[in-house]
mmCIF file of C-alpha atoms in Angstrom:
data_model
loop_
_atom_site.group_PDB
_atom_site.id
_atom_site.type_symbol
_atom_site.label_atom_id
_atom_site.label_comp_id
_atom_site.label_asym_id
_atom_site.label_seq_id
_atom_site.Cartn_x
_atom_site.Cartn_y
_atom_site.Cartn_z
ATOM 1 C CA MET A 379 116.846 41.974 -50.801
ATOM 2 C CA THR A 380 118.480 41.514 -47.403
ATOM 3 C CA THR A 381 118.092 38.172 -45.681
ATOM 4 C CA ARG A 382 119.710 39.182 -42.427
ATOM 5 C CA LYS A 383 121.710 42.158 -41.179
ATOM 6 C CA ALA A 384 124.954 40.662 -39.947
ATOM 7 C CA GLU A 385 126.470 41.180 -36.542
ATOM 8 C CA ARG A 386 129.905 42.041 -37.796
ATOM 9 C CA THR A 387 132.074 40.897 -34.901
ATOM 10 C CA ASP A 388 132.665 37.528 -33.289
ATOM 11 C CA ASN A 389 132.711 36.886 -29.548
ATOM 12 C CA ARG A 390 136.286 38.213 -29.372
ATOM 13 C CA GLY A 391 135.395 41.484 -31.065
ATOM 14 C CA ALA A 392 137.229 40.651 -34.312
ATOM 15 C CA ALA A 393 135.618 41.496 -37.648
ATOM 16 C CA ARG A 394 134.247 38.420 -39.424
ATOM 17 C CA PRO A 395 135.072 38.117 -43.112
ATOM 18 C CA TYR A 396 132.515 38.060 -45.892
ATOM 19 C CA THR A 397 132.196 35.956 -49.032
ATOM 20 C CA LEU A 398 131.254 37.905 -52.144
ATOM 21 C CA ALA A 399 129.549 35.862 -54.881
ATOM 22 C CA LEU A 400 128.952 36.897 -58.503
ATOM 23 C CA GLU A 401 127.036 35.110 -61.225
ATOM 24 C CA GLY A 402 126.907 36.009 -64.925
ATOM 25 C CA ALA A 403 126.018 32.929 -66.964
ATOM 26 C CA THR A 404 122.953 34.743 -68.324
ATOM 27 C CA TYR A 405 122.182 38.397 -68.978
ATOM 28 C CA GLU A 406 120.225 38.396 -65.722
ATOM 29 C CA GLY A 407 123.286 38.512 -63.489
ATOM 30 C CA SER A 408 123.363 38.562 -59.701
ATOM 31 C CA VAL A 409 125.463 39.367 -56.661
ATOM 32 C CA ALA A 410 125.249 38.063 -53.104
ATOM 33 C CA LEU A 411 127.152 38.915 -49.940
ATOM 34 C CA LEU A 412 127.490 36.108 -47.407
ATOM 35 C CA ASP A 413 128.365 36.108 -43.734
ATOM 36 C CA ASP A 414 129.477 32.507 -43.318
ATOM 37 C CA SER A 415 126.688 30.691 -45.196
ATOM 38 C CA THR A 416 124.005 33.322 -44.585
ATOM 39 C CA VAL A 417 123.016 35.805 -47.286
ATOM 40 C CA VAL A 418 123.115 39.330 -45.852
ATOM 41 C CA ALA A 419 122.606 41.247 -49.098
ATOM 42 C CA GLU A 420 121.773 40.312 -52.669
ATOM 43 C CA ARG A 421 120.933 41.940 -55.968
ATOM 44 C CA THR A 422 119.450 40.613 -59.197
ATOM 45 C CA ILE A 423 119.903 42.355 -62.539
ATOM 46 C CA ARG A 424 116.593 41.743 -64.261
ATOM 47 C CA HIS A 425 116.402 41.376 -68.023
ATOM 48 C CA GLU A 426 114.028 44.330 -68.277
ATOM 49 C CA ASP A 427 116.285 46.539 -66.114
ATOM 50 C CA ARG A 428 119.471 46.244 -68.126
ATOM 51 C CA ASP A 429 120.616 48.389 -71.023
ATOM 52 C CA PRO A 430 122.045 45.994 -73.672
ATOM 53 C CA SER A 431 125.000 48.347 -74.179
ATOM 54 C CA ASN A 432 125.915 47.873 -70.524
ATOM 55 C CA VAL A 433 126.217 44.091 -70.869
ATOM 56 C CA ARG A 434 129.464 44.626 -72.755
ATOM 57 C CA SER A 435 130.881 47.153 -70.310
ATOM 58 C CA GLY A 436 129.822 45.434 -67.111
ATOM 59 C CA GLU A 437 128.052 48.576 -65.899
ATOM 60 C CA TRP A 438 125.127 46.483 -64.669
ATOM 61 C CA LEU A 439 127.188 44.316 -62.320
ATOM 62 C CA MET A 440 129.540 46.690 -60.495
ATOM 63 C CA PRO A 441 126.730 48.880 -59.076
ATOM 64 C CA ALA A 442 125.077 45.712 -57.765
ATOM 65 C CA VAL A 443 128.326 44.792 -55.996
ATOM 66 C CA ALA A 444 128.621 48.296 -54.539
ATOM 67 C CA GLU A 445 125.015 48.255 -53.329
ATOM 68 C CA CYS A 446 125.502 44.945 -51.520
ATOM 69 C CA LEU A 447 128.678 46.146 -49.837
ATOM 70 C CA ALA A 448 127.049 49.415 -48.788
ATOM 71 C CA GLU A 449 123.957 47.654 -47.452
ATOM 72 C CA ALA A 450 126.091 45.503 -45.136
ATOM 73 C CA ASP A 451 128.658 48.248 -44.361
ATOM 74 C CA ALA A 452 131.334 45.894 -45.676
ATOM 75 C CA MET A 453 134.800 47.374 -45.969
ATOM 76 C CA ARG A 454 138.119 46.419 -47.475
ATOM 77 C CA GLY A 455 139.825 43.858 -45.265
ATOM 78 C CA GLN A 456 136.559 42.132 -44.344
ATOM 79 C CA PHE A 457 136.577 39.669 -47.239
ATOM 80 C CA ALA A 458 137.604 36.042 -46.987
ATOM 81 C CA ARG A 459 137.073 35.078 -50.630
ATOM 82 C CA ILE A 460 135.332 35.774 -53.922
ATOM 83 C CA VAL A 461 133.169 33.094 -55.565
ATOM 84 C CA CYS A 462 132.225 33.318 -59.235
ATOM 85 C CA GLY A 463 129.737 31.329 -61.266
ATOM 86 C CA ALA A 464 131.847 29.355 -63.724
ATOM 87 C CA GLY A 465 129.310 28.757 -66.486
ATOM 88 C CA PRO A 466 128.550 27.363 -68.927
ATOM 89 C CA GLY A 467 126.496 30.155 -70.412
ATOM 90 C CA SER A 468 126.629 33.458 -72.242
ATOM 91 C CA PHE A 469 130.189 34.124 -73.416
ATOM 92 C CA THR A 470 130.022 37.904 -72.959
ATOM 93 C CA SER A 471 128.257 37.885 -69.596
ATOM 94 C CA LEU A 472 130.559 35.213 -68.202
ATOM 95 C CA ARG A 473 133.636 37.183 -69.272
ATOM 96 C CA VAL A 474 132.294 40.319 -67.602
ATOM 97 C CA ALA A 475 131.523 38.546 -64.316
ATOM 98 C CA ALA A 476 134.823 36.654 -64.329
ATOM 99 C CA SER A 477 136.820 39.811 -65.029
ATOM 100 C CA ILE A 478 135.146 41.657 -62.180
ATOM 101 C CA ALA A 479 135.575 38.698 -59.812
ATOM 102 C CA LYS A 480 139.269 38.376 -60.684
ATOM 103 C CA GLY A 481 139.798 42.102 -60.291
ATOM 104 C CA LEU A 482 138.109 42.168 -56.895
ATOM 105 C CA ALA A 483 140.041 39.115 -55.703
ATOM 106 C CA ALA A 484 143.317 40.717 -56.739
ATOM 107 C CA GLY A 485 142.342 44.062 -55.231
ATOM 108 C CA TYR A 486 141.209 42.602 -51.920
ATOM 109 C CA GLY A 487 144.113 40.159 -51.804
ATOM 110 C CA VAL A 488 141.849 37.115 -51.393
ATOM 111 C CA GLU A 489 141.412 33.808 -53.209
ATOM 112 C CA LEU A 490 138.955 33.211 -56.013
ATOM 113 C CA TYR A 491 136.689 30.169 -56.104
ATOM 114 C CA ALA A 492 134.486 28.899 -58.934
ATOM 115 C CA VAL A 493 131.211 26.953 -58.993
ATOM 116 C CA SER A 494 129.048 25.610 -61.807
ATOM 117 C CA SER A 495 126.310 28.015 -62.849
ATOM 118 C CA LEU A 496 124.047 25.023 -63.505
ATOM 119 C CA LEU A 497 124.350 24.197 -59.803
ATOM 120 C CA LEU A 498 123.496 27.778 -58.841
ATOM 121 C CA THR A 499 120.224 27.525 -60.784
ATOM 122 C CA VAL A 500 119.109 24.752 -58.446
ATOM 123 C CA SER A 501 120.654 25.842 -55.138
ATOM 124 C CA GLY A 502 119.679 29.497 -55.644
ATOM 125 C CA SER A 503 116.080 28.925 -56.711
ATOM 126 C CA ARG A 504 113.334 30.887 -54.935
ATOM 127 C CA PRO A 505 111.174 29.525 -53.483
ATOM 128 C CA PRO A 506 113.534 26.692 -52.499
ATOM 129 C CA LEU A 507 113.089 23.469 -54.422
ATOM 130 C CA MET A 508 112.150 20.116 -52.986
ATOM 131 C CA PRO A 509 115.007 17.567 -52.778
ATOM 132 C CA GLY A 510 115.394 15.386 -55.835
ATOM 133 C CA VAL A 511 117.164 15.070 -59.170
ATOM 134 C CA TYR A 512 116.885 17.984 -61.594
ATOM 135 C CA LEU A 513 118.024 18.533 -65.142
ATOM 136 C CA SER A 514 119.457 22.041 -65.052
ATOM 137 C CA VAL A 515 119.584 23.728 -68.453
ATOM 138 C CA LEU A 516 120.724 27.035 -69.924
ATOM 139 C CA ASN A 517 120.472 28.425 -73.437
ATOM 140 C CA ALA A 518 123.447 27.436 -75.618
ATOM 141 C CA MET A 519 122.103 29.166 -78.759
ATOM 142 C CA ARG A 520 121.727 27.324 -82.107
ATOM 143 C CA GLU A 521 118.591 25.628 -80.679
ATOM 144 C CA GLU A 522 120.768 23.815 -78.136
ATOM 145 C CA LEU A 523 121.040 23.755 -74.359
ATOM 146 C CA PHE A 524 123.777 23.348 -71.785
ATOM 147 C CA ALA A 525 122.510 20.623 -69.452
ATOM 148 C CA ALA A 526 123.588 18.766 -66.318
ATOM 149 C CA ARG A 527 121.906 16.479 -63.831
ATOM 150 C CA VAL A 528 121.870 17.990 -60.351
ATOM 151 C CA VAL A 529 121.118 16.099 -57.142
ATOM 152 C CA LEU A 530 119.488 18.373 -54.576
ATOM 153 C CA GLU A 531 119.573 17.316 -50.951
ATOM 154 C CA SER A 532 117.939 18.997 -47.979
ATOM 155 C CA ALA A 533 118.855 22.584 -47.046
ATOM 156 C CA GLY A 534 119.630 23.433 -50.668
ATOM 157 C CA VAL A 535 122.851 21.422 -50.861
ATOM 158 C CA ALA A 536 123.309 20.380 -54.482
ATOM 159 C CA SER A 537 125.900 18.463 -56.489
ATOM 160 C CA LEU A 538 126.415 17.531 -60.124
ATOM 161 C CA SER A 539 125.852 13.881 -60.939
ATOM 162 C CA GLY A 540 127.916 14.203 -64.115
ATOM 163 C CA PRO A 541 129.584 16.748 -66.377
ATOM 164 C CA ALA A 542 127.643 19.372 -68.283
ATOM 165 C CA ALA A 543 126.851 18.580 -71.910
ATOM 166 C CA ILE A 544 125.259 20.275 -74.899
ATOM 167 C CA ILE A 545 121.934 18.787 -75.947
ATOM 168 C CA SER A 546 119.540 19.733 -78.719
ATOM 169 C CA ALA A 547 115.957 20.823 -78.208
ATOM 170 C CA HIS A 548 114.979 17.502 -79.797
ATOM 171 C CA GLN A 549 117.057 15.595 -77.230
ATOM 172 C CA LEU A 550 115.342 17.483 -74.419
ATOM 173 C CA ASP A 551 111.965 16.507 -75.867
ATOM 174 C CA GLU A 552 113.117 12.875 -75.914
ATOM 175 C CA ILE A 553 114.173 13.098 -72.277
ATOM 176 C CA LEU A 554 110.782 14.522 -71.313
ATOM 177 C CA GLU A 555 109.050 11.741 -73.243
ATOM 178 C CA THR A 556 111.109 8.856 -71.853
ATOM 179 C CA GLU A 557 111.439 10.263 -68.339
ATOM 180 C CA PRO A 558 108.066 11.850 -67.575
ATOM 181 C CA GLY A 559 109.089 12.491 -63.980
ATOM 182 C CA VAL A 560 112.218 14.477 -64.829
ATOM 183 C CA LYS A 561 112.300 17.981 -63.359
ATOM 184 C CA VAL A 562 113.790 20.348 -65.923
ATOM 185 C CA ILE A 563 114.809 23.690 -64.459
ATOM 186 C CA GLY A 564 116.106 26.751 -66.273
ATOM 187 C CA PRO A 565 114.978 29.834 -68.196
ATOM 188 C CA GLY A 566 111.743 29.122 -70.040
ATOM 189 C CA GLN A 567 111.342 25.674 -68.481
ATOM 190 C CA ARG A 568 108.542 24.288 -66.302
ATOM 191 C CA TRP A 569 110.666 25.079 -63.274
ATOM 192 C CA GLU A 570 111.527 28.638 -64.302
ATOM 193 C CA ALA A 571 114.832 29.804 -62.826
ATOM 194 C CA THR A 572 118.189 31.319 -63.688
ATOM 195 C CA PRO A 573 121.503 30.846 -61.873
ATOM 196 C CA HIS A 574 121.768 33.123 -58.836
ATOM 197 C CA ALA A 575 124.725 34.109 -56.685
ATOM 198 C CA ARG A 576 122.743 33.442 -53.492
ATOM 199 C CA GLY A 577 122.975 29.751 -54.407
ATOM 200 C CA VAL A 578 126.584 29.870 -53.212
ATOM 201 C CA ALA A 579 125.358 29.961 -49.589
ATOM 202 C CA PRO A 580 124.325 26.294 -49.178
ATOM 203 C CA LEU A 581 127.289 25.190 -51.304
ATOM 204 C CA LEU A 582 129.947 27.269 -49.568
ATOM 205 C CA LYS A 583 131.520 24.434 -47.580
ATOM 206 C CA SER A 584 131.989 22.214 -50.638
ATOM 207 C CA ILE A 585 133.186 25.169 -52.718
ATOM 208 C CA ILE A 586 135.896 25.949 -50.167
ATOM 209 C CA GLU A 587 136.856 22.280 -49.930
ATOM 210 C CA SER A 588 137.304 22.119 -53.709
ATOM 211 C CA GLY A 589 140.038 24.745 -53.437
ATOM 212 C CA PRO A 590 140.609 28.108 -55.126
ATOM 213 C CA VAL A 591 141.336 28.588 -58.807
ATOM 214 C CA ASP A 592 144.548 30.072 -60.152
ATOM 215 C CA LEU A 593 143.798 33.771 -60.329
ATOM 216 C CA ALA A 594 146.097 34.443 -63.267
ATOM 217 C CA SER A 595 144.981 31.640 -65.570
ATOM 218 C CA TRP A 596 141.375 30.839 -64.634
ATOM 219 C CA GLU A 597 138.637 31.343 -67.192
ATOM 220 C CA PRO A 598 134.979 30.326 -66.867
ATOM 221 C CA ASP A 599 133.594 27.356 -68.765
ATOM 222 C CA TYR A 600 131.979 29.005 -71.762
ATOM 223 C CA GLY A 601 130.599 25.672 -72.913
ATOM 224 C CA ARG A 602 131.552 26.356 -76.510
ATOM 225 C CA LEU A 603 133.749 28.721 -78.496
ATOM 226 C CA ALA A 604 132.623 32.277 -79.097
ATOM 227 C CA GLU A 605 131.022 32.849 -82.512
ATOM 228 C CA ALA A 606 133.830 35.234 -83.490
ATOM 229 C CA GLN A 607 136.440 32.559 -82.748
ATOM 230 C CA VAL A 608 134.470 29.942 -84.678
ATOM 231 C CA ARG A 609 134.359 32.220 -87.726
ATOM 232 C CA TRP A 610 138.072 33.072 -87.427
ATOM 233 C CA GLU A 611 139.110 29.418 -87.205
ATOM 234 C CA ALA A 612 136.859 28.502 -90.146
ATOM 235 C CA ALA A 613 138.380 31.271 -92.228
ATOM 236 C CA HIS A 614 141.997 30.432 -91.312
ATOM 237 C CA GLY A 615 141.722 26.645 -91.089
ATOM 238 C CA ARG A 616 143.439 26.413 -87.702
ATOM 239 C CA PRO A 617 142.696 26.926 -83.981
ATOM 240 C CA LEU A 618 143.056 30.492 -82.771
ATOM 241 C CA SER A 619 145.121 29.401 -79.767
ATOM 242 C CA ARG A 620 148.026 28.159 -81.860
#
């Protein structure tokens, strides 16, 4: 869905650069193309639209990128940066999104920036949320959740009030019981939402100020080890990284 068709030159006739944002913390990934802090094209990969076999190959995300670029007539050389949702979330989906983001950043010769996916749930919510404090959660499997408190100001500007943590379903129930006014947002929650790349728009200034990641070494925050690595380490009695 296009928010606004960009006027692609400034008052001196020079092409203005875009920001391309990708998010893959859940299987419902997303892409957004920004002109400054305005969304000019976006795509959402719905759960019912995806072929599970394509989650592994990334075939659901690259067409979404191409569609956004075509919709805005964006060309190579018109990109200022790539921004990628950094998790925590689904190990496979995060790896796919991060790999594509790193490849595009290298190919376009631009810097890569990262932002918490738990923030993008709040800042990218539609319709926009009222200002306040939210508990942003995502499925961590094993009947657990990735969770972080997010402070939402006006105009969608959001910030984490502390680091993300893993909580159990029982702990979430305790929070709801002891804090009846808490606003829990996430898939399957009262405030139903998933992280979305369009949430980069109101956060773009702070994302840029935080500085780019190292393109060669950066990996998203998976929140926990992949199941395959857990099984390998249990079988061998040592960390896989050693």
